[in-house]
């Protein structure tokens, strides 16, 4: 594994390998001494062209738990007000000897360009690019789903501890909200499909992309019908960006109130789910908009656990990208 | 004073071989192959199996001067045009300052004359500063020495329907044409690539086909209503072809162009996130590519125009979302047309002369000089092509000052062996011929 | 993921290859059994009983050997519980050769519920070679707790140590050349019990590394 750019690049075995590695990483995180010497001497750069304190902290924690040196590089700038170019930034990081670059960027494809343009030879880890991909978020979501739903004694499970070795065959996941602009949704649809889960995207028609019919999932405009009729095992609520509602004639839905009425997860909708079903959210939440406080704080919600699992999954990704020889890896 | 050229064994429009003698700026003599005599000082060009075409005419070129001389100048762009087999180009108005006054168009026209590679015919802006708010002084530009006949806000769409109606009507007074960049602005805010399966997957904001088609549909109806002629720039979708076909069937005076890149490249290329493939209008689907080829073959699409859009390296060596739209095209256009249309049997070389020379010259009203028949007494604006040659495209090696070709590394058929502008070789043996007779040419006028 | 990628699996371990007709059997099944029984007795003797002993096997075959030793310890000293007092210790994340090898899969570390604090930990491995695996294991143990003592048991010691490490309990000392390859086969994993040595005549590239 040279880069982690998109969940579409992961085979089933590779994806399970990441989740299994994450499980071992998670096991080390319950110890008194959480730090491992594994990546001593390696340098991980967090290159953030877009603010995301929680993602940066998660990666930073993961890298430090593996004893890597961490450099945080905030390179803010938009397509309108360009700062230093991506290329110059990449050349700078190359000169600094970065072994891995964790990239968060407003532009879809920027991590792929860093990986392939020949500007630097570090491993590139996509920490969210535009409206394209957020692979570690999808991996931590899959990890969380597997822990709860594919482990021993789980309703659909039967695999080893914490679901190690298992895929997500037959598990039903509803992803609800702004799919059009969501890298989390795109990353999850690919990964969950690869792992054998069934996915339904629930969204107002304005927030589903043209072309979604080719995705390996179902789509629905009706949250109630999906929850009651399809009985998902996991419900993943997507964050609704406030600016999507205020575009005047270009707004994607009439009002926050109407959005909540049709697509918000509340106690009533929660009651439509099976007892085992879990509620997920990539954060940060808009309480009262896409998710009510009752739903967010219910014992079904695994939202806080997702954060903890994020560190383990990112440790796994960093380990897999940085531990082996850099060329000619084969099994 | 000018050199006499004997093109030995050339095939005019791909037909029977002949010797074609160029002298005094005109086609002086056409004889059976091997029969033409060689006057003293004449240059014999071995043209056996080469196709002789009327000099190519581009209705859609961005020369970037004034304003972005770091990307292209009139001199560098027209040199590239000559290398690509062109003898005339229409220089788009989106310069800085915008070509919306007689002064700017005259400046561009003079720069073209000085460079001497091809005839530069400036396109005038339809609206002041391409702002889309009020008409530019179209009459003044038409009356200037540049004799502007094509008006376009290219890069932007004349989206206000009443303004478009007025422009269509107004240019009738001097036989002008409005060349519309069909792009509904509200439907394409922030758009980065064709909206469809690929955009959905790779997370780039989509540019729906309807944003182009809706404007074309409106404009053909407006043109019909006011009895004006309309030219549609770089049509790119199957739906656009259908609308133009319908309009022509109705007798509406509309012409349409397609770019070489839309004849061959698809939105699948965006998966690489390489901004070399970022262009306006965006690369579309394989079905659209087939539709524009069919439209070009059946005459629905009248011409091929390059939309040569040079950009500096820094405007392309960046994130897709931050990169400039556009591709260079002057030096690859003929090869792409040969590959997609001639080698596939959908067009003859005579058709190529029609879509790359005769018809664009007529639309641009430069057909007294360009796009002429290959006949004795006609201006010697000619292009000699070796269709059997193959070459690998290298952006850095091209004559254009910018390297943003989408065809880098592609092997393309055909090579421009020679280009003649009024009997003078601007390209010979495939290489541009630097001009030494500026004073003489200037004096001759 | 991209060209040249590969996710980790178990890296090719010389001791897991298919039976090699050229290999010379240096320990047969009964030799292995006898060696383990002897080691079990030595452990009990050295620790003066087995009540505070914890066996930690190093994957893959060290885990199997630890399980077999546990049965024998329990037979000698009923205070030793062969399910309770045995664990496995994955040392992957402590290795010093991670950058020289294809990416290794991280294995499971499982400690006895009572932990290792104050215990006598006996590390169990199949072949002792350079000592680097044991160095990694000692570091891993250091992060897991503070045992009263750490001992080392190996079925085979083939020499060529690169670190100041020596075993406390050895099944068989096996002088080898670095070009030779030592393979331990165990019934639970490989279908038979045997220790084989190969490459004795032809100069193998230095395999059998541990």
mmCIF file of C-alpha atoms in Angstrom, chain B residues 66 92-106 108 122-132 134-142 148 151-153:
data_model
loop_
_atom_site.group_PDB
_atom_site.id
_atom_site.type_symbol
_atom_site.label_atom_id
_atom_site.label_comp_id
_atom_site.label_asym_id
_atom_site.label_seq_id
_atom_site.Cartn_x
_atom_site.Cartn_y
_atom_site.Cartn_z
ATOM 1 C CA UNK B 66 -3.223 42.043 -25.082
ATOM 2 C CA UNK B 92 -11.368 35.879 -29.567
ATOM 3 C CA UNK B 93 -12.280 39.014 -27.680
ATOM 4 C CA UNK B 94 -11.644 37.941 -24.087
ATOM 5 C CA UNK B 95 -8.328 39.714 -23.789
ATOM 6 C CA UNK B 96 -7.377 42.368 -21.266
ATOM 7 C CA UNK B 97 -8.513 44.919 -22.175
ATOM 8 C CA UNK B 98 -11.425 43.186 -23.819
ATOM 9 C CA UNK B 99 -11.680 43.595 -27.586
ATOM 10 C CA UNK B 100 -14.836 45.646 -27.301
ATOM 11 C CA UNK B 101 -13.713 48.791 -29.029
ATOM 12 C CA UNK B 102 -12.357 49.674 -32.454
ATOM 13 C CA UNK B 103 -9.047 50.525 -30.804
ATOM 14 C CA UNK B 104 -8.408 47.093 -29.356
ATOM 15 C CA UNK B 105 -9.495 45.144 -32.429
ATOM 16 C CA UNK B 106 -7.356 47.336 -34.627
ATOM 17 C CA UNK B 108 -4.780 42.973 -32.538
ATOM 18 C CA UNK B 122 -10.243 39.944 -34.490
ATOM 19 C CA UNK B 123 -13.553 38.911 -33.012
ATOM 20 C CA UNK B 124 -15.374 41.749 -31.312
ATOM 21 C CA UNK B 125 -17.037 41.444 -27.936
ATOM 22 C CA UNK B 126 -20.826 41.518 -28.016
ATOM 23 C CA UNK B 127 -21.123 43.342 -24.704
ATOM 24 C CA UNK B 128 -18.942 45.922 -23.027
ATOM 25 C CA UNK B 129 -16.171 44.190 -21.114
ATOM 26 C CA UNK B 130 -17.934 40.850 -21.725
ATOM 27 C CA UNK B 131 -20.152 42.062 -18.913
ATOM 28 C CA UNK B 132 -23.386 40.892 -20.471
ATOM 29 C CA UNK B 134 -24.968 46.393 -22.744
ATOM 30 C CA UNK B 135 -23.879 46.150 -26.329
ATOM 31 C CA UNK B 136 -20.333 47.074 -27.238
ATOM 32 C CA UNK B 137 -19.790 49.384 -30.165
ATOM 33 C CA UNK B 138 -20.277 46.698 -32.735
ATOM 34 C CA UNK B 139 -20.574 49.101 -35.667
ATOM 35 C CA UNK B 140 -17.327 50.859 -34.859
ATOM 36 C CA UNK B 141 -15.487 47.552 -34.750
ATOM 37 C CA UNK B 142 -17.055 46.523 -38.044
ATOM 38 C CA UNK B 148 -14.839 42.743 -37.622
ATOM 39 C CA UNK B 151 -18.893 39.022 -32.491
ATOM 40 C CA UNK B 152 -18.674 36.886 -29.404
ATOM 41 C CA UNK B 153 -18.446 37.111 -25.626
#
